[in-house]
Coordinates of C-alpha atoms and ligand atoms in Angstrom, one line a residue:
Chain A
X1 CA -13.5 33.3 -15.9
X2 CA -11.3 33.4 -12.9
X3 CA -9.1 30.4 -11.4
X4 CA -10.1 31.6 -7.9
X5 CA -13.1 34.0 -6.8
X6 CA -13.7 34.3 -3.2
X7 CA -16.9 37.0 -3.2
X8 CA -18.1 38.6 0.3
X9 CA -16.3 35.8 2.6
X10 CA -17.8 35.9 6.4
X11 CA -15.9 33.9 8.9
X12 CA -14.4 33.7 12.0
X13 CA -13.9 31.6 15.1
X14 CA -17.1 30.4 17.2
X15 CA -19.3 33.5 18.8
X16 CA -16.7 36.3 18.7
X17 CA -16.6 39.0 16.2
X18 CA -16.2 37.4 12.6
X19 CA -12.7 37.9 11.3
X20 CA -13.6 38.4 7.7
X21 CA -16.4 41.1 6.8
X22 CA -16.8 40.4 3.2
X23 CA -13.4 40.1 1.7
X24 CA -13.1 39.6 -1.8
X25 CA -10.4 38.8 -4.1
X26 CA -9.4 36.6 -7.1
X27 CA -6.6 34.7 -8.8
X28 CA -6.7 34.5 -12.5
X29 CA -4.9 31.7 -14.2
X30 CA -0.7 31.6 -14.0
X31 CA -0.9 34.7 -12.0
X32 CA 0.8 35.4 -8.2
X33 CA -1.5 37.1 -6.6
X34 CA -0.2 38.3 -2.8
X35 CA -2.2 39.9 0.2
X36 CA -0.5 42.3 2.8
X37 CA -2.0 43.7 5.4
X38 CA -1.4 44.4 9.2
X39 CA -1.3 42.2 11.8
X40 CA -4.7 40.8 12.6
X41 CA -6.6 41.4 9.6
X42 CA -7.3 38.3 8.5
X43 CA -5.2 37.0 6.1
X44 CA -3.9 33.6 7.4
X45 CA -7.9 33.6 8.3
X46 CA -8.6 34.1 4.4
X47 CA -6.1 31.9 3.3
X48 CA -7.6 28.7 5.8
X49 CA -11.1 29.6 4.6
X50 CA -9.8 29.1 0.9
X51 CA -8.4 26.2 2.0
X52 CA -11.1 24.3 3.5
X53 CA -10.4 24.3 7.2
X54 CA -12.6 27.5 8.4
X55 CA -16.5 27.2 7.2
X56 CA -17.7 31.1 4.9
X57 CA -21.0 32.1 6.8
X58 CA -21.3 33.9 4.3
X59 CA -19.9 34.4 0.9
X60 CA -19.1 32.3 -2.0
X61 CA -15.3 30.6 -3.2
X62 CA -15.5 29.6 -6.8
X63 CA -12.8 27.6 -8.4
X64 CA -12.5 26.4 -12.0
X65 CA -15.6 27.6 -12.4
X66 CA -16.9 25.3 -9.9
X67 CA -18.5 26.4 -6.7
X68 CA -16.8 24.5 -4.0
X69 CA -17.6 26.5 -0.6
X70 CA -18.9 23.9 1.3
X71 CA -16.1 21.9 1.5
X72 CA -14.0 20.8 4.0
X73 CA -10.4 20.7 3.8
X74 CA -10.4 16.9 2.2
X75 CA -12.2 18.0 -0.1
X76 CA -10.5 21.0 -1.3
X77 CA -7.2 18.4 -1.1
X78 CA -9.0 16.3 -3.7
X79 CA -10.4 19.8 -5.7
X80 CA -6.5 20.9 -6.7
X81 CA -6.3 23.9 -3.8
X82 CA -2.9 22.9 -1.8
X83 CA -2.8 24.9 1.4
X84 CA 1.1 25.8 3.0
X85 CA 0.5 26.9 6.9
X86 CA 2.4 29.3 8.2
X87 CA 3.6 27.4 11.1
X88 CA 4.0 23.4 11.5
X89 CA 3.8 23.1 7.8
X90 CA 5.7 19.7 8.4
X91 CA 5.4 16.3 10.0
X92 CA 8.3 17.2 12.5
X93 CA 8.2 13.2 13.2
X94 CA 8.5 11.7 10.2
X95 CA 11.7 11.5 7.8
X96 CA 11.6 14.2 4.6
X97 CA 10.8 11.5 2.3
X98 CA 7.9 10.1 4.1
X99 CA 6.8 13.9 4.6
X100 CA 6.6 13.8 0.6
X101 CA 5.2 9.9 0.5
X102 CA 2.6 11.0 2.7
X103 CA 1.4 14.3 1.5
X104 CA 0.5 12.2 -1.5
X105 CA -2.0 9.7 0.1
X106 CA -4.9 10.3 -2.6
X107 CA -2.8 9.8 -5.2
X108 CA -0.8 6.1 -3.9
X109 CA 0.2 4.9 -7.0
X110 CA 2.0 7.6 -7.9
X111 CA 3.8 9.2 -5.1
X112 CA 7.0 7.9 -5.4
X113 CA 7.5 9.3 -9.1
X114 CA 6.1 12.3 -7.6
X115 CA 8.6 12.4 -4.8
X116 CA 11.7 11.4 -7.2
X117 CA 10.7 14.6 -9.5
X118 CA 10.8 17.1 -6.2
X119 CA 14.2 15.9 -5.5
X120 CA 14.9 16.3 -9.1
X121 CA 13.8 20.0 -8.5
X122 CA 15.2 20.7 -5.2
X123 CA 18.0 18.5 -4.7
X124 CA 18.7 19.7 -0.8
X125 CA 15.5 18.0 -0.3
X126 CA 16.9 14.5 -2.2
X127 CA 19.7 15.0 0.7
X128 CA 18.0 15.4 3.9
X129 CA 15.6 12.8 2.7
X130 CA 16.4 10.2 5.4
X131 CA 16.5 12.9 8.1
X132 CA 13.7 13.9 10.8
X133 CA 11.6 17.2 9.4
X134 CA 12.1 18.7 12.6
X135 CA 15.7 18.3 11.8
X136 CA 15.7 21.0 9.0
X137 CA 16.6 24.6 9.2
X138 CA 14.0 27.0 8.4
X139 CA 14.5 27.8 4.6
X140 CA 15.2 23.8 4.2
X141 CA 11.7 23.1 6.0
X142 CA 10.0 26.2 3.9
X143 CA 11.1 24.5 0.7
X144 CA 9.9 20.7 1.9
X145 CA 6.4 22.6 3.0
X146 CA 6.1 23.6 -0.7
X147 CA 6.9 20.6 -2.1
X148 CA 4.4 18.7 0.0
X149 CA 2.2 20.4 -1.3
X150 CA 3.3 19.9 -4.8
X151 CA 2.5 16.3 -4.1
X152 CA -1.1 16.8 -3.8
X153 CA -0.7 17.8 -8.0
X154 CA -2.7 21.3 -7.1
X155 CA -3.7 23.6 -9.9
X156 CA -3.1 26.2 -7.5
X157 CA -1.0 27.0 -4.4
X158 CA -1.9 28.8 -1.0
X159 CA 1.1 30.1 0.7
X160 CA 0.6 31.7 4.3
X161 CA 3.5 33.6 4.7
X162 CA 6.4 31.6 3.4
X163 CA 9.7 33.7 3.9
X164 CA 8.6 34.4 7.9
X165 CA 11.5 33.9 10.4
X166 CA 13.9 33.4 7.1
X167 CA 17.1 35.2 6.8
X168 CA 17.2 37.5 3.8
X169 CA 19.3 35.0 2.2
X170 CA 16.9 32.3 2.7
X171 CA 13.9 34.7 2.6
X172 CA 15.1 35.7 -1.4
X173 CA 16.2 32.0 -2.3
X174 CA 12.6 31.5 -1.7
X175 CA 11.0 34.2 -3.5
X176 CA 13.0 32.7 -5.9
X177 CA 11.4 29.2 -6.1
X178 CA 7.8 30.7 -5.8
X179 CA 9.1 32.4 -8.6
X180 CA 10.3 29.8 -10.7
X181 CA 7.6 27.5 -9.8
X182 CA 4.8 30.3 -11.5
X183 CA 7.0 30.7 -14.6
X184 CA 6.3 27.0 -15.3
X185 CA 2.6 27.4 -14.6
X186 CA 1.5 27.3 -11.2
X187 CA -0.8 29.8 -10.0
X188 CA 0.1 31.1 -6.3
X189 CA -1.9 32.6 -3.9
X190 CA 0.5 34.4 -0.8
X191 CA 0.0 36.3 2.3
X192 CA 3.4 38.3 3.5
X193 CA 5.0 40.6 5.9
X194 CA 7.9 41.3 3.5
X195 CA 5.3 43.1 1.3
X196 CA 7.8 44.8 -1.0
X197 CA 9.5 41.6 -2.3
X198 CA 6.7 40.0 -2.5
X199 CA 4.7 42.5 -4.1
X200 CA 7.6 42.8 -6.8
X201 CA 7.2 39.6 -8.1
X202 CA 3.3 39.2 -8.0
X203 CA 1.7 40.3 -10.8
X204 CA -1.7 41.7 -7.9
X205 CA -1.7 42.4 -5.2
X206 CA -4.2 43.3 -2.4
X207 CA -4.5 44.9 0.6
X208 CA -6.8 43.6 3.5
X209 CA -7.5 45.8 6.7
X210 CA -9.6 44.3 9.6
X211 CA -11.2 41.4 7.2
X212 CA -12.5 43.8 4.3
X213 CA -10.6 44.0 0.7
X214 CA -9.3 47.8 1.2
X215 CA -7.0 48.1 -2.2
X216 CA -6.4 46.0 -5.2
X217 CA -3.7 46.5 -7.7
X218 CA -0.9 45.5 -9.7
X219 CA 2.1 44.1 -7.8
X220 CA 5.1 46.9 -8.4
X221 CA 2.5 49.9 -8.3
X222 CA 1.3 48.8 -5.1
X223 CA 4.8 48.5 -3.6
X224 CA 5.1 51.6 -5.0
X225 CA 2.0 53.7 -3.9
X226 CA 3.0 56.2 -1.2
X227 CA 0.1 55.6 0.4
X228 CA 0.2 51.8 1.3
X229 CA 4.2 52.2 1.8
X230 CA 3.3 54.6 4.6
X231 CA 1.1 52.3 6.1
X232 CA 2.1 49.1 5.2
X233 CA 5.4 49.1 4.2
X234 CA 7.1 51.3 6.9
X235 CA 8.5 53.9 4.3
Chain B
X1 CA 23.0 -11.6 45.7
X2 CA 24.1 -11.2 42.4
X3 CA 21.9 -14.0 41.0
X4 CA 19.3 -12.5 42.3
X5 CA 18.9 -9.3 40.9
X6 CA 20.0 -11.1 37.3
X7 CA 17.1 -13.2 37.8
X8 CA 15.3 -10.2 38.7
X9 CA 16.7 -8.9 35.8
X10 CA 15.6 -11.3 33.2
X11 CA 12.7 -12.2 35.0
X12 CA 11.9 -8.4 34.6
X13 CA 12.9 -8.3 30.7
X14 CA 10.1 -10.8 30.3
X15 CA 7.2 -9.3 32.1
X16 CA 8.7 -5.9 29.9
X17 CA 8.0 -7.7 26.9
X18 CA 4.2 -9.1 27.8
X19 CA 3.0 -5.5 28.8
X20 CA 5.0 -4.0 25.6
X21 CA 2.4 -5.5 23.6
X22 CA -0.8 -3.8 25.0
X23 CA 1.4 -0.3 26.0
X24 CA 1.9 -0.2 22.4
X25 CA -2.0 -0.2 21.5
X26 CA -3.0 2.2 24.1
X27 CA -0.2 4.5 22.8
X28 CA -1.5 3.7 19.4
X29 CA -4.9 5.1 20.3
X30 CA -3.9 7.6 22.1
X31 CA -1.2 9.2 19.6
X32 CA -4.2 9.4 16.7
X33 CA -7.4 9.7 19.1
X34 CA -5.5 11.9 21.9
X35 CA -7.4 10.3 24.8
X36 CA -6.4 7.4 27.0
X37 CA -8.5 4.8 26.5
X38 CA -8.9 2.7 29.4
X39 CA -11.0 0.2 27.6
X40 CA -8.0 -1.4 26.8
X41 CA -8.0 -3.4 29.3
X42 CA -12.0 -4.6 28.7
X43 CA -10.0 -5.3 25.3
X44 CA -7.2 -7.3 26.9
X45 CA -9.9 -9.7 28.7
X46 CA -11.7 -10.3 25.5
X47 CA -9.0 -11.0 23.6
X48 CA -8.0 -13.6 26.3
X49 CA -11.0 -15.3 26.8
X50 CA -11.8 -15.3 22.4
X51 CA -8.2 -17.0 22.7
X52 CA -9.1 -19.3 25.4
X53 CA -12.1 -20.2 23.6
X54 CA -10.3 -20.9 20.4
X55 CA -7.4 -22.8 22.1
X56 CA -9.5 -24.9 25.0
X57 CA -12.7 -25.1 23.8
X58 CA -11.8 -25.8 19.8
X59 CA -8.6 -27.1 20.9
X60 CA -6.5 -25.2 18.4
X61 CA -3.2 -24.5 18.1
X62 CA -1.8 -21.1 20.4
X63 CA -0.9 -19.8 17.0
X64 CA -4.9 -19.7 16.1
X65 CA -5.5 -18.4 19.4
X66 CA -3.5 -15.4 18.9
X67 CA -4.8 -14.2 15.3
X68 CA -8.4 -15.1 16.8
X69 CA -7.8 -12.9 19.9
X70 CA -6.4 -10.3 18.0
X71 CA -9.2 -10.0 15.3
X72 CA -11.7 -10.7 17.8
X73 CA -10.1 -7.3 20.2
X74 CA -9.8 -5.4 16.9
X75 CA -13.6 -6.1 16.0
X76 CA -14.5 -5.2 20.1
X77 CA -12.5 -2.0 20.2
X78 CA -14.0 -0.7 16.8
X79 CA -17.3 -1.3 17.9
X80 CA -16.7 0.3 21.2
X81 CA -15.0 3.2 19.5
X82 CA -17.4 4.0 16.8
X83 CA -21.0 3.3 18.6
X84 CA -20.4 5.1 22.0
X85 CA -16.5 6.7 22.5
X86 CA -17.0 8.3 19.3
X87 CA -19.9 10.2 20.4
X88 CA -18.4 11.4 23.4
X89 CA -14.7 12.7 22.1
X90 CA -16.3 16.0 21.1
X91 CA -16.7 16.9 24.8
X92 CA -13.0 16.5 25.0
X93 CA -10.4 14.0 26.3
X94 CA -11.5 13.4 29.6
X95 CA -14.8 12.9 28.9
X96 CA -13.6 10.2 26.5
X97 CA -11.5 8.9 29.4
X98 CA -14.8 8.3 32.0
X99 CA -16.2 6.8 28.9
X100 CA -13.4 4.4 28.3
X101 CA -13.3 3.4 31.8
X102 CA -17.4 2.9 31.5
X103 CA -16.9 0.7 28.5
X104 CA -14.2 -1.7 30.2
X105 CA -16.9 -2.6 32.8
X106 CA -19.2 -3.3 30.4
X107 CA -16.8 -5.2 28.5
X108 CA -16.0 -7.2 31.4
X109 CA -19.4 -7.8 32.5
X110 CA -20.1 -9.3 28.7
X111 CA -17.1 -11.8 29.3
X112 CA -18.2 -12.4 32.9
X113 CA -22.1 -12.9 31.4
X114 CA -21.1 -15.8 29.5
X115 CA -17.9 -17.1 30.9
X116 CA -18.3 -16.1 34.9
X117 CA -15.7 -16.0 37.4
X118 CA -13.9 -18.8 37.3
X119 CA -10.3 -19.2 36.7
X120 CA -9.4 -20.4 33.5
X121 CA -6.0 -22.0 32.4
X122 CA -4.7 -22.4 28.4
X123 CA -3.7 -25.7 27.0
X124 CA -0.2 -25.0 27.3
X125 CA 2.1 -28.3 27.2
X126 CA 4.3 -28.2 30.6
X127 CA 7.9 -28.0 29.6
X128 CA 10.7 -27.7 31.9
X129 CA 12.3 -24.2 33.0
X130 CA 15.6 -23.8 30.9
X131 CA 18.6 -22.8 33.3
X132 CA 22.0 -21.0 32.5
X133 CA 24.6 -19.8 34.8
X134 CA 22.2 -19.8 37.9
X135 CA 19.5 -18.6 36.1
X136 CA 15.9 -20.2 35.6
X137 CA 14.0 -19.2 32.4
X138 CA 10.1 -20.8 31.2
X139 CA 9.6 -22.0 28.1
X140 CA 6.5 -20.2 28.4
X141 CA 8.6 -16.7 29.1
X142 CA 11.0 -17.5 26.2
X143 CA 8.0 -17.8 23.8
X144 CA 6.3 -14.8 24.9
X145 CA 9.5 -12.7 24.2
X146 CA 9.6 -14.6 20.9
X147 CA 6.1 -13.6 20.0
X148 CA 6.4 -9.6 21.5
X149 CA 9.4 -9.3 19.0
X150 CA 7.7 -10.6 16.1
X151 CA 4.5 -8.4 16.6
X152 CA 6.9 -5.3 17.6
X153 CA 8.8 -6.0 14.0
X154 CA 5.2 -6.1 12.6
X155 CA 3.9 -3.1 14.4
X156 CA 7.4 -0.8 13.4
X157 CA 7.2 -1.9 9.7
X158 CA 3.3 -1.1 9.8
X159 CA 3.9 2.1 11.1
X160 CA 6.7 3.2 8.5
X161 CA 6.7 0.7 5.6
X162 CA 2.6 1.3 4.6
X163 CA 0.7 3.8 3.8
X164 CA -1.9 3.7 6.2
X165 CA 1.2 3.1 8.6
X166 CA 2.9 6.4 8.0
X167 CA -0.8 8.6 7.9
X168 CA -1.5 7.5 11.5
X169 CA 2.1 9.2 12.5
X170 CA 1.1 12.2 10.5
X171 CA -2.2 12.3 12.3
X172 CA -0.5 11.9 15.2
X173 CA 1.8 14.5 14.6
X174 CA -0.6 16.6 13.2
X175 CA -4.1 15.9 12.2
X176 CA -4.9 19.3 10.6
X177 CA -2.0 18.9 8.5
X178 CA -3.1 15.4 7.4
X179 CA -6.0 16.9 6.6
X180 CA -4.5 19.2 3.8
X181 CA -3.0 16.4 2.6
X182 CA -6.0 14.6 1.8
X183 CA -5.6 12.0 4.6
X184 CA -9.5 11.4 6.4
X185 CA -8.3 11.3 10.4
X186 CA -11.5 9.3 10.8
X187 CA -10.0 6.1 8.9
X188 CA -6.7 6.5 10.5
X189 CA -9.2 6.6 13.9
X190 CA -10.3 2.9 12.6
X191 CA -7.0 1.7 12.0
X192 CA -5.5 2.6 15.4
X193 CA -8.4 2.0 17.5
X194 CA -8.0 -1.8 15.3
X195 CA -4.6 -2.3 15.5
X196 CA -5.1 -1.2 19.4
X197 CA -7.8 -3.5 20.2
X198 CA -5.5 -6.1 18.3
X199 CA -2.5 -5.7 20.2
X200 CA -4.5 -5.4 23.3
X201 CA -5.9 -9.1 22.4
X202 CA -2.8 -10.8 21.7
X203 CA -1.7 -9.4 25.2
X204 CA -4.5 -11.2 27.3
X205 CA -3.7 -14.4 25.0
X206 CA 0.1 -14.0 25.9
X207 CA -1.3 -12.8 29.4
X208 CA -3.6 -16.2 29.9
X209 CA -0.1 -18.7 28.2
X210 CA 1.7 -17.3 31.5
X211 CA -0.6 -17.3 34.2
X212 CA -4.5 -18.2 34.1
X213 CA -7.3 -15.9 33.0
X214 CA -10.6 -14.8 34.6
X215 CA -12.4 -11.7 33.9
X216 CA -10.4 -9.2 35.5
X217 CA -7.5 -10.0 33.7
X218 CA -7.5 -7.0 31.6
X219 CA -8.3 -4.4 34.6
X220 CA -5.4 -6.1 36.7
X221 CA -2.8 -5.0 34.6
X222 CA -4.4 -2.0 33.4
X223 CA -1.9 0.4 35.9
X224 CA 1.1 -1.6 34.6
X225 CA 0.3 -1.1 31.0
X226 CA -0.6 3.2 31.8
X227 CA 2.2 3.4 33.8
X228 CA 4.5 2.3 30.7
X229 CA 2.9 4.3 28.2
X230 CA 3.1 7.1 30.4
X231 CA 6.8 6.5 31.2
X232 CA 7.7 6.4 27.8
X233 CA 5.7 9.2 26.6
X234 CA 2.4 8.8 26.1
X235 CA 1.5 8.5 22.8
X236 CA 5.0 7.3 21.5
X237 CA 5.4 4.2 20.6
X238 CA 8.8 3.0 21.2
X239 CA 8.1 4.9 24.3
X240 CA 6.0 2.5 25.0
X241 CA 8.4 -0.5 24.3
X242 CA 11.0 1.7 26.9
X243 CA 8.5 2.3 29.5
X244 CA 7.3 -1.7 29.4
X245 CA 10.4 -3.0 29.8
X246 CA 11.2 -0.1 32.5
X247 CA 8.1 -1.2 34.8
X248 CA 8.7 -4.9 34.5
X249 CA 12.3 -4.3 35.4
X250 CA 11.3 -2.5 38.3
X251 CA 8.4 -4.6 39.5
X252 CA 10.6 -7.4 39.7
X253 CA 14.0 -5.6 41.4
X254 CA 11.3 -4.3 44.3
X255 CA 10.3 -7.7 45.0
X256 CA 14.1 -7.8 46.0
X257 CA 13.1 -5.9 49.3
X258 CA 9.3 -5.7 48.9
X259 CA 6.7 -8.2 50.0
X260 CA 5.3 -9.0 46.7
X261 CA 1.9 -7.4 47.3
X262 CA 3.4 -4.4 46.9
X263 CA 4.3 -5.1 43.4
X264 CA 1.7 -3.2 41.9
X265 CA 2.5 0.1 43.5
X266 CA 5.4 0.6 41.5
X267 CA 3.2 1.9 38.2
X268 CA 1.8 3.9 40.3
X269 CA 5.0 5.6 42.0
X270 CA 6.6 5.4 38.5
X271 CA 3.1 7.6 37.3
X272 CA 3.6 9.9 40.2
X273 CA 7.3 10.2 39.3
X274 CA 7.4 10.7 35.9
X275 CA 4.7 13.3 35.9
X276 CA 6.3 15.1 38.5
X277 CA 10.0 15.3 37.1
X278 CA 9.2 14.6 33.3
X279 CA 5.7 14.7 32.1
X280 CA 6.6 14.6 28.8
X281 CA 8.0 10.8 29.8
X282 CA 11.6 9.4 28.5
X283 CA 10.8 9.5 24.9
X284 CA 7.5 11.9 24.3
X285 CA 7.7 14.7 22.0
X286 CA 4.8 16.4 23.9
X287 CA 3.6 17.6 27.1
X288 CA 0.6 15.6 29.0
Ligands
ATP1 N1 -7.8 29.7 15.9 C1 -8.2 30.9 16.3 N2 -9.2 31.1 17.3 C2 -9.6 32.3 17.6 N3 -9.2 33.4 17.1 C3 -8.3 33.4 16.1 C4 -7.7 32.1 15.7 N4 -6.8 32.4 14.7 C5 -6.8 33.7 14.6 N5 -7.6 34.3 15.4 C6 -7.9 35.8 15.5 O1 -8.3 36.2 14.3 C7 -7.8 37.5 14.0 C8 -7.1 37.5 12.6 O2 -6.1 36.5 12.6 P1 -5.2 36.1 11.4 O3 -4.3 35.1 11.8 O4 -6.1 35.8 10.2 O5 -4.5 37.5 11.1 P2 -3.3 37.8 10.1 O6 -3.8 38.8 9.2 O7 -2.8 36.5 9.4 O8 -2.2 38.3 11.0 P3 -0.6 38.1 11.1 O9 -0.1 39.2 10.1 O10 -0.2 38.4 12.5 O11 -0.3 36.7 10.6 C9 -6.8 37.8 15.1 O12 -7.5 38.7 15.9 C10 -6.6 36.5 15.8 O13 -6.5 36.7 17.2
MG2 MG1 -1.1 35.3 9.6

């Protein structure tokens, strides 16, 4: 049985042409699993329907073995599914620490051991932790993104594009802690634009063209087919 | 001269703080529920009168009237909120506005129903003004700024000492976000549109210590109270504090050179000024 299943999702955004056209893919357990694909296709729209926040009209998400597609967002909080956004991933307004306190509201009794362990981890984040969110530089605000949604104690992650508007420094330090964080058991589920690094340290990968599952393999022979480099990879 | 304009001054610090009090709940609301609710002022009557009736008609203390008024506010603005705004926020903020504005008439017309029109004073003991270098100063005043600290202190430590507190600035700042994060938007709804009713309340009780009460009370100083929240960014709270103090300051330095009815005009050139130069107002994060 698979972590994650999501089998011939339909969605999109009110009466225009749905976005996803039956996309399917799956995350098994301790695995990072990344989508490419162009611009448009879907795949910040896949990753919010996983997460709760866009309705399937059609399709079927299964996690844990438990069917959970009629959820909302709340609900896939409280089902272990933590959801990263691309963009305002962060409370802008409220200090670092109270961005962790916070992303912990269901679980109130623990949060501050929860929070004291992330700075533990990332210890930039146990330095900025008086300061404004909106304060923090883009690599610093990717990394307190994650980590709020390690407060929510997932069994699995959603990350919509993590490394975008990163230098490559920050861009690889990153990879590095998505990294890091699989190897001690989390399984991640990422949409990128740097599809070659990314791909290289997923172990599948997928490839979604206008909101249908087009390709599905293992991460490095996917970065390496000459047919997805030439059209996805610019090489 | 100027004596004057420090009277004006302190004069205006004092007004400041009264309207502080309800600028803060209509920011409240309007930071989480992203309309202006203009039923704060149908709040601000009730929470007068529920004083009034507490401290007149019981005859108990001020300090009974204002936890009365405030619970009593809270309990009108949730049942406002949940049985008809509620129902009409789906159709978008202005909608929700029109609605709001509907509500403080029926609101006032409830008080009016079973109070009428009459003015009505508090049972405030008459004290002496306190004087200083030239300066004149109620007692009245000097507990009101007392009282609008106190409930400020409560209001910031709410906001970023509890937990509740710090999800309705998330929401604020982003209610999809808060909704990853397991936080329901609808119960942070409740506790602003509460703590907003509440703060609206102990403003008409703080309201009826100074002057006298009747059922416009709420609608009168419904301008002054938008004007500051808009003036110190709508939505913001200690934007709201700014803009208060702001308006009451300059109410107060234009009766300088004004005939005092045109008081009230300075919320609205202060609206038409700030939306002009700086929608966002002094301390808003956002656009209108
Ligand atoms: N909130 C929205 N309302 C309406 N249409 C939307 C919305 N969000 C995205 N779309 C449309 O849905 C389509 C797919 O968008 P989506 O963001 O899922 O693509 P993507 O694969 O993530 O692209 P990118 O690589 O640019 O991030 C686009 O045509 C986009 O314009
Ligand atoms: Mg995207």
């Amino acid at each position: 049985m698979s972590l994650l299943t999501v089998e011939g999702a339909v969605a999109g955004y009110g009466a225009a042409e749905e976005i996803l056209k039956g996309t399917a893919i799956r995350v098994e357990a301790g695995e990072i699993v990344t989508v490419i694909g162009p611009n448009g296709a879907g795949k910040s729209t896949l990753l919010k329907a996983v997460a709760g926040l866009l309705p399937l009209k059609a399709g079927r998400i299964v996690f844990e073995g438990e069917d959970v597609t009629r959820g909302d967002a709340l609900a896939r909080a409280r089902n272990g599914l933590a959801f990263v956004p691309q963009e305002r991933n962060v409370f802008g307004t409220l200090s670092v620490d109270e961005n962790l306190v916070t992303s912990a509201f269901l679980w109130p009794a623990d949060a501050r051991k929860r929070a004291d362990a992330l700075y533990d981890k990332y210890p930039m984040l146990a330095e900025k932790r008086r300061q404004l969110a909106r304060t923090l530089s883009g690599g610093q605000r990717q990394i307190l993104a994650m980590a709020m949604g390690l407060m929510t104690s997932p069994r699995i992650m959603l990350l919509d594009e993590p490394t975008a508007g990163l230098s490559p420094s920050a861009a690889d330090a990153l990879f590095d802690a998505i990294v890091t964080l699989n190897r001690e058991g989390m399984p991640i589920l990422m949409v990128e634009q740097h599809a070659v690094e990314a791909l290289e340290v997923s172990h599948r990968g997928y490839v979604v063209v206008s909101g249908r599952t087009e390709a599905e393999g293992e991460g490095r022979g996917l970065a390496a087919d000459p047919e997805i480099r030439r059209l996805f990879l610019g090489g | 001269m100027l004596s004057a304009i420090l009277q004006a001054l302190l004069n205006g610090l004092m007004t400041g703080a009264l309207i502080a009090i309800p600028a803060i709940g209509f920011s409240a609301i309007f930071a989480v529920l992203r309309y202006p609710s203009f039923a704060i002022a149908g709040y601000i009557t009730i929470g007068a009168f529920a004083g009034w009736t507490l401290n007149v008609s019981f005859g108990l203390s001020m300090e009974v009237a204002l936890v009365g008024a405030a619970l009593v506010a809270a309990l009108a603005a949730v049942a406002t909120e949940q049985t008809i705004i509620s129902r009409l926020r789906p159709s978008g903020a202005l909608t929700a506005a029109i609605g709001s504005i509907a509500m403080n008439l029926v609101l006032e017309n409830i008080v009016r129903f079973f109070y009428g029109n009459d003015l009505r004073g508090y049972d405030v003991p008459l004290v002496p003004d306190v004087r200083f270098w030239g300066l004149r100063v109620g007692m009245q005043q000097i507990e009101t700024l007392i009282i609008s600290i106190i409930v400020m202190a409560g209001v910031f430590l709410f906001l970023t000492r509890t937990r509740f507190g710090r999800a309705m600035r998330a929401v604020a700042d982003n209610a999809d976000l808060a909704r990853l994060k397991g936080i329901d938007p609808r119960k942070v709804s409740f506790v602003a549109v509460a703590l907003g009713g509440a703060l609206a309340g102990l403003g008409g009780v703080l309201l009826g210590a100074d002057t006298s009460i009747d059922p416009l009370t709420g609608f009168r100083i419904l301008l002054t109270v938008f004007a500051a929240a808009v003036l110190g960014g709508l939505g913001s709270i200690p934007g709201a504090v700014v803009g208060a103090l702001s308006i009451g300051i300059a109410e107060e330095l234009s009766l300088l050179v004004l005939p005092a009815t045109y008081r009230g005009a300075v919320g609205f050139v202060a609206i038409l000024v700030i939306l002009t130069f700086r929608p966002r107002g002094l301390l808003g994060e956002r656009a209108l």
